[in-house]
mmCIF file of C-alpha atoms in Angstrom:
data_model
loop_
_atom_site.group_PDB
_atom_site.id
_atom_site.type_symbol
_atom_site.label_atom_id
_atom_site.label_comp_id
_atom_site.label_asym_id
_atom_site.label_seq_id
_atom_site.Cartn_x
_atom_site.Cartn_y
_atom_site.Cartn_z
ATOM 1 C CA MET A 1 -40.894 54.843 -131.000
ATOM 2 C CA PRO A 2 -42.144 56.151 -134.377
ATOM 3 C CA ALA A 3 -45.286 58.253 -134.659
ATOM 4 C CA PHE A 4 -48.030 57.632 -137.195
ATOM 5 C CA PRO A 5 -47.843 60.305 -139.947
ATOM 6 C CA ARG A 6 -50.593 62.898 -139.651
ATOM 7 C CA THR A 7 -49.845 64.999 -142.733
ATOM 8 C CA VAL A 8 -52.780 63.436 -144.646
ATOM 9 C CA ILE A 9 -55.916 63.893 -142.530
ATOM 10 C CA PRO A 10 -58.551 61.119 -142.656
ATOM 11 C CA GLY A 11 -62.105 62.029 -143.618
ATOM 12 C CA LYS A 12 -63.793 59.707 -141.107
ATOM 13 C CA VAL A 13 -62.718 58.220 -137.771
ATOM 14 C CA THR A 14 -64.663 55.754 -135.613
ATOM 15 C CA LEU A 15 -64.802 56.027 -131.837
ATOM 16 C CA PRO A 16 -62.599 53.441 -130.121
ATOM 17 C CA LYS A 17 -64.240 50.107 -129.338
ATOM 18 C CA VAL A 18 -63.187 48.397 -126.113
ATOM 19 C CA PRO A 19 -63.120 44.671 -125.230
ATOM 20 C CA THR A 20 -66.040 43.327 -123.221
ATOM 21 C CA GLY A 21 -66.404 40.990 -120.259
ATOM 22 C CA LEU A 22 -67.734 37.432 -120.201
ATOM 23 C CA VAL A 23 -71.376 36.381 -120.623
ATOM 24 C CA SER A 24 -72.733 32.997 -119.508
ATOM 25 C CA ARG A 25 -76.327 32.058 -120.344
ATOM 26 C CA ALA A 26 -78.103 29.217 -118.540
ATOM 27 C CA ARG A 27 -80.735 26.929 -120.076
ATOM 28 C CA THR A 28 -83.339 28.721 -117.976
ATOM 29 C CA GLY A 29 -82.472 31.966 -119.728
ATOM 30 C CA GLY A 30 -80.625 33.441 -116.772
ATOM 31 C CA VAL A 31 -77.522 35.454 -117.556
ATOM 32 C CA GLN A 32 -74.318 35.751 -115.550
ATOM 33 C CA LEU A 33 -72.118 38.740 -116.382
ATOM 34 C CA ARG A 34 -68.487 38.797 -115.332
ATOM 35 C CA SER A 35 -66.160 41.710 -115.735
ATOM 36 C CA GLU A 36 -62.734 40.989 -117.109
ATOM 37 C CA VAL A 37 -59.722 43.257 -116.864
ATOM 38 C CA SER A 38 -58.848 43.739 -120.511
ATOM 39 C CA ALA A 39 -57.464 46.466 -122.692
ATOM 40 C CA GLY A 40 -56.892 47.078 -126.350
ATOM 41 C CA ARG A 41 -59.097 49.604 -128.111
ATOM 42 C CA THR A 42 -59.791 49.243 -131.830
ATOM 43 C CA TRP A 43 -60.852 51.882 -134.351
ATOM 44 C CA ARG A 44 -60.845 52.629 -138.057
ATOM 45 C CA GLU A 45 -59.773 55.689 -140.006
ATOM 46 C CA THR A 46 -60.930 56.209 -143.597
ATOM 47 C CA TRP A 47 -59.749 58.540 -146.336
ATOM 48 C CA PRO A 48 -62.873 58.693 -148.536
ATOM 49 C CA GLN A 49 -61.536 61.747 -150.301
ATOM 50 C CA ALA A 50 -59.426 61.200 -153.389
ATOM 51 C CA LEU A 51 -55.729 60.858 -152.569
ATOM 52 C CA LEU A 52 -53.258 61.829 -155.245
ATOM 53 C CA ALA A 53 -50.886 58.877 -155.593
ATOM 54 C CA SER A 54 -48.037 61.058 -156.822
ATOM 55 C CA ASN A 55 -48.163 63.228 -153.694
ATOM 56 C CA ALA A 56 -45.162 62.661 -151.410
ATOM 57 C CA ASP A 57 -47.227 62.820 -148.179
ATOM 58 C CA VAL A 58 -49.713 60.279 -149.555
ATOM 59 C CA GLN A 59 -46.906 57.908 -150.481
ATOM 60 C CA ALA A 60 -45.401 58.378 -147.001
ATOM 61 C CA LEU A 61 -48.769 57.336 -145.502
ATOM 62 C CA PHE A 62 -49.059 54.269 -147.749
ATOM 63 C CA THR A 63 -45.465 53.266 -147.033
ATOM 64 C CA PHE A 64 -45.792 53.644 -143.257
ATOM 65 C CA VAL A 65 -48.965 51.533 -143.160
ATOM 66 C CA GLU A 66 -47.524 48.865 -145.450
ATOM 67 C CA ASP A 67 -44.302 48.588 -143.456
ATOM 68 C CA ALA A 68 -45.986 48.657 -140.026
ATOM 69 C CA ARG A 69 -48.467 45.968 -141.084
ATOM 70 C CA ASN A 70 -45.824 43.782 -142.716
ATOM 71 C CA MET A 71 -43.458 43.959 -139.733
ATOM 72 C CA LEU A 72 -46.213 44.271 -137.073
ATOM 73 C CA THR A 73 -44.371 47.149 -135.456
ATOM 74 C CA THR A 74 -45.945 49.418 -132.868
ATOM 75 C CA PHE A 75 -46.110 53.203 -133.021
ATOM 76 C CA ASP A 76 -47.659 56.145 -131.191
ATOM 77 C CA ILE A 77 -50.785 57.836 -132.533
ATOM 78 C CA THR A 78 -53.298 60.416 -131.338
ATOM 79 C CA HIS A 79 -57.025 59.825 -131.739
ATOM 80 C CA TYR A 80 -59.020 62.699 -133.230
ATOM 81 C CA LEU A 81 -62.176 62.030 -131.173
ATOM 82 C CA LEU A 82 -60.633 61.642 -127.708
ATOM 83 C CA PRO A 83 -60.378 64.759 -125.494
ATOM 84 C CA GLY A 84 -56.835 64.989 -124.227
ATOM 85 C CA SER A 85 -55.432 63.203 -127.277
ATOM 86 C CA GLY A 86 -56.358 64.493 -130.729
ATOM 87 C CA MET A 87 -58.673 67.185 -129.346
ATOM 88 C CA PRO A 88 -58.396 69.495 -126.314
ATOM 89 C CA ALA A 89 -59.247 67.990 -122.931
ATOM 90 C CA ASN A 90 -62.513 69.190 -121.400
ATOM 91 C CA GLY A 91 -61.033 69.567 -117.923
ATOM 92 C CA THR A 92 -59.252 72.705 -116.757
ATOM 93 C CA GLY A 93 -55.982 70.847 -116.164
ATOM 94 C CA GLY A 94 -53.144 72.844 -114.678
ATOM 95 C CA GLY A 95 -50.464 72.003 -112.165
ATOM 96 C CA THR A 96 -48.140 69.035 -112.519
ATOM 97 C CA PRO A 97 -50.223 65.946 -111.716
ATOM 98 C CA LEU A 98 -48.218 62.973 -110.405
ATOM 99 C CA VAL A 99 -49.027 59.482 -109.149
ATOM 100 C CA VAL A 100 -48.977 59.080 -105.367
ATOM 101 C CA GLY A 101 -47.297 55.846 -104.253
ATOM 102 C CA ALA A 102 -45.883 52.909 -106.175
ATOM 103 C CA THR A 103 -48.675 50.354 -105.598
ATOM 104 C CA GLU A 104 -51.599 52.004 -107.403
ATOM 105 C CA ALA A 105 -53.793 49.422 -109.171
ATOM 106 C CA GLY A 106 -57.419 48.833 -110.033
ATOM 107 C CA THR A 107 -60.057 51.247 -111.297
ATOM 108 C CA SER A 108 -58.818 54.386 -109.546
ATOM 109 C CA ILE A 109 -55.501 56.094 -109.009
ATOM 110 C CA ALA A 110 -54.325 58.589 -106.370
ATOM 111 C CA THR A 111 -52.625 61.716 -107.685
ATOM 112 C CA ASP A 112 -51.363 65.070 -106.447
ATOM 113 C CA GLY A 113 -49.800 68.183 -107.945
ATOM 114 C CA TRP A 114 -53.102 69.677 -109.147
ATOM 115 C CA PRO A 115 -54.117 73.279 -108.432
ATOM 116 C CA ALA A 116 -55.595 73.356 -104.926
ATOM 117 C CA SER A 117 -59.374 73.203 -104.374
ATOM 118 C CA THR A 118 -60.234 73.172 -108.072
ATOM 119 C CA SER A 119 -63.255 71.602 -109.747
ATOM 120 C CA ASP A 120 -63.145 69.745 -113.047
ATOM 121 C CA ASN A 121 -59.371 69.354 -113.349
ATOM 122 C CA MET A 122 -60.448 66.509 -115.608
ATOM 123 C CA ARG A 123 -63.890 65.752 -116.994
ATOM 124 C CA ALA A 124 -65.355 62.317 -117.564
ATOM 125 C CA GLY A 125 -64.063 61.120 -120.925
ATOM 126 C CA ASP A 126 -60.725 62.937 -120.833
ATOM 127 C CA VAL A 127 -57.830 60.618 -121.673
ATOM 128 C CA PHE A 128 -54.278 60.595 -120.397
ATOM 129 C CA THR A 129 -51.149 58.500 -120.152
ATOM 130 C CA ILE A 130 -48.930 57.707 -117.190
ATOM 131 C CA ALA A 131 -45.152 57.700 -117.494
ATOM 132 C CA GLY A 132 -43.818 54.151 -117.617
ATOM 133 C CA LEU A 133 -47.084 52.578 -118.836
ATOM 134 C CA ASN A 134 -48.116 52.066 -122.463
ATOM 135 C CA GLN A 135 -51.882 52.182 -121.905
ATOM 136 C CA LEU A 136 -54.143 55.112 -122.646
ATOM 137 C CA PHE A 137 -56.436 55.731 -119.661
ATOM 138 C CA ARG A 138 -59.850 57.403 -119.660
ATOM 139 C CA ALA A 139 -61.267 59.295 -116.677
ATOM 140 C CA THR A 140 -64.612 57.734 -115.759
ATOM 141 C CA ALA A 141 -65.825 60.704 -113.690
ATOM 142 C CA ASP A 142 -65.060 64.390 -113.200
ATOM 143 C CA VAL A 143 -61.942 65.022 -111.103
ATOM 144 C CA ASP A 144 -61.834 67.681 -108.352
ATOM 145 C CA SER A 145 -58.754 68.447 -106.249
ATOM 146 C CA ASN A 146 -58.735 69.099 -102.512
ATOM 147 C CA VAL A 147 -56.997 71.863 -100.571
ATOM 148 C CA SER A 148 -53.680 70.013 -100.916
ATOM 149 C CA GLY A 149 -53.983 69.597 -104.699
ATOM 150 C CA ALA A 150 -54.654 65.863 -104.388
ATOM 151 C CA ALA A 151 -57.304 63.991 -106.376
ATOM 152 C CA THR A 152 -58.419 60.433 -107.022
ATOM 153 C CA ILE A 153 -59.116 59.606 -110.673
ATOM 154 C CA GLY A 154 -61.507 56.839 -111.705
ATOM 155 C CA ILE A 155 -59.948 55.143 -114.724
ATOM 156 C CA ASN A 156 -60.643 52.668 -117.496
ATOM 157 C CA PRO A 157 -59.038 50.293 -118.246
ATOM 158 C CA PRO A 158 -57.924 49.303 -114.742
ATOM 159 C CA ILE A 159 -54.271 48.991 -113.816
ATOM 160 C CA LEU A 160 -53.296 45.354 -113.245
ATOM 161 C CA VAL A 161 -51.729 44.323 -109.949
ATOM 162 C CA GLY A 162 -47.984 44.136 -110.516
ATOM 163 C CA ALA A 163 -48.090 46.745 -113.287
ATOM 164 C CA SER A 164 -48.331 49.798 -111.049
ATOM 165 C CA PRO A 165 -46.670 53.042 -112.152
ATOM 166 C CA ALA A 166 -43.795 54.449 -110.152
ATOM 167 C CA ASN A 167 -44.285 56.959 -107.377
ATOM 168 C CA ASN A 168 -44.380 60.479 -108.840
ATOM 169 C CA ALA A 169 -44.914 59.157 -112.364
ATOM 170 C CA ALA A 170 -46.184 62.080 -114.435
ATOM 171 C CA LEU A 171 -49.572 62.230 -116.143
ATOM 172 C CA THR A 172 -49.774 63.467 -119.736
ATOM 173 C CA ILE A 173 -53.200 64.861 -120.602
ATOM 174 C CA GLY A 174 -52.815 67.138 -123.618
ATOM 175 C CA GLY A 175 -51.681 65.272 -126.736
ATOM 176 C CA ALA A 176 -51.765 61.851 -125.063
ATOM 177 C CA THR A 177 -50.906 59.104 -127.543
ATOM 178 C CA ILE A 178 -52.032 55.511 -128.030
ATOM 179 C CA ARG A 179 -49.477 52.732 -128.529
ATOM 180 C CA ALA A 180 -50.924 50.809 -131.487
ATOM 181 C CA TYR A 181 -50.294 48.549 -134.458
ATOM 182 C CA ILE A 182 -51.945 48.076 -137.864
ATOM 183 C CA ALA A 183 -54.523 45.279 -137.561
ATOM 184 C CA ASP A 184 -55.618 45.541 -141.185
ATOM 185 C CA TYR A 185 -55.888 47.962 -144.075
ATOM 186 C CA SER A 186 -57.843 48.165 -147.281
ATOM 187 C CA PRO A 187 -56.691 46.480 -150.462
ATOM 188 C CA MET A 188 -55.262 49.268 -152.557
ATOM 189 C CA PRO A 189 -58.194 50.698 -154.540
ATOM 190 C CA GLU A 190 -57.816 51.064 -158.256
ATOM 191 C CA ALA A 191 -56.758 54.411 -159.640
ATOM 192 C CA GLY A 192 -57.247 55.798 -163.106
ATOM 193 C CA PRO A 193 -54.801 57.773 -165.246
ATOM 194 C CA ASP A 194 -55.492 60.785 -163.029
ATOM 195 C CA GLN A 195 -53.676 58.915 -160.173
ATOM 196 C CA PHE A 196 -56.438 59.629 -157.632
ATOM 197 C CA VAL A 197 -57.092 56.874 -155.066
ATOM 198 C CA GLY A 198 -60.288 56.839 -152.969
ATOM 199 C CA GLY A 199 -61.702 54.748 -150.130
ATOM 200 C CA TYR A 200 -58.447 53.969 -148.328
ATOM 201 C CA TRP A 201 -58.882 52.767 -144.718
ATOM 202 C CA VAL A 202 -56.729 51.529 -141.842
ATOM 203 C CA GLN A 203 -57.806 49.424 -138.833
ATOM 204 C CA PHE A 204 -55.870 50.198 -135.637
ATOM 205 C CA GLN A 205 -55.424 48.033 -132.537
ATOM 206 C CA GLU A 206 -54.120 49.385 -129.245
ATOM 207 C CA ALA A 207 -51.022 47.529 -128.012
ATOM 208 C CA PRO A 208 -50.636 48.367 -124.316
#
């Protein structure tokens, strides 16, 4: 699986936007809200700074985006604003956290392999991946381990029934990547004789 090139750093990055549930509104004005298990974060990265078209790294960026969009191929990418992905996790981490059992599903997951009796192994908002699954998961609450090094992690999005990770599947917290594709990108801005291009943006869509 290719990785998105990170040699040309974007100037602005939006926080990921997640899908929502279903809303039904009655004639009386009453509202019924229904949760829906869905995944697929979206976000945009922008290079407002001038990019020199003759630079090899810039051309590598343009080429990767063009090819990935044209072929609708998936790739792995870190997100600069997510702790545990493009920035350090806020939890203390440590140990070798693994999934307990092969039937874990829903909005929480049982794990072990953490340092014993430790607070804040993960903090709410830390992201991680699980071996064998393509989704990026986010801890919904702080995670403390017990005397045996076991801990239950509240997660979003939920794991679907039938898509459970394997027993002892490893968690990756630092440098966790998102499986994504190019949903859209800016029309190539005009450049003058100086070859500087500004205002380039790319829209990403998670592809779990």
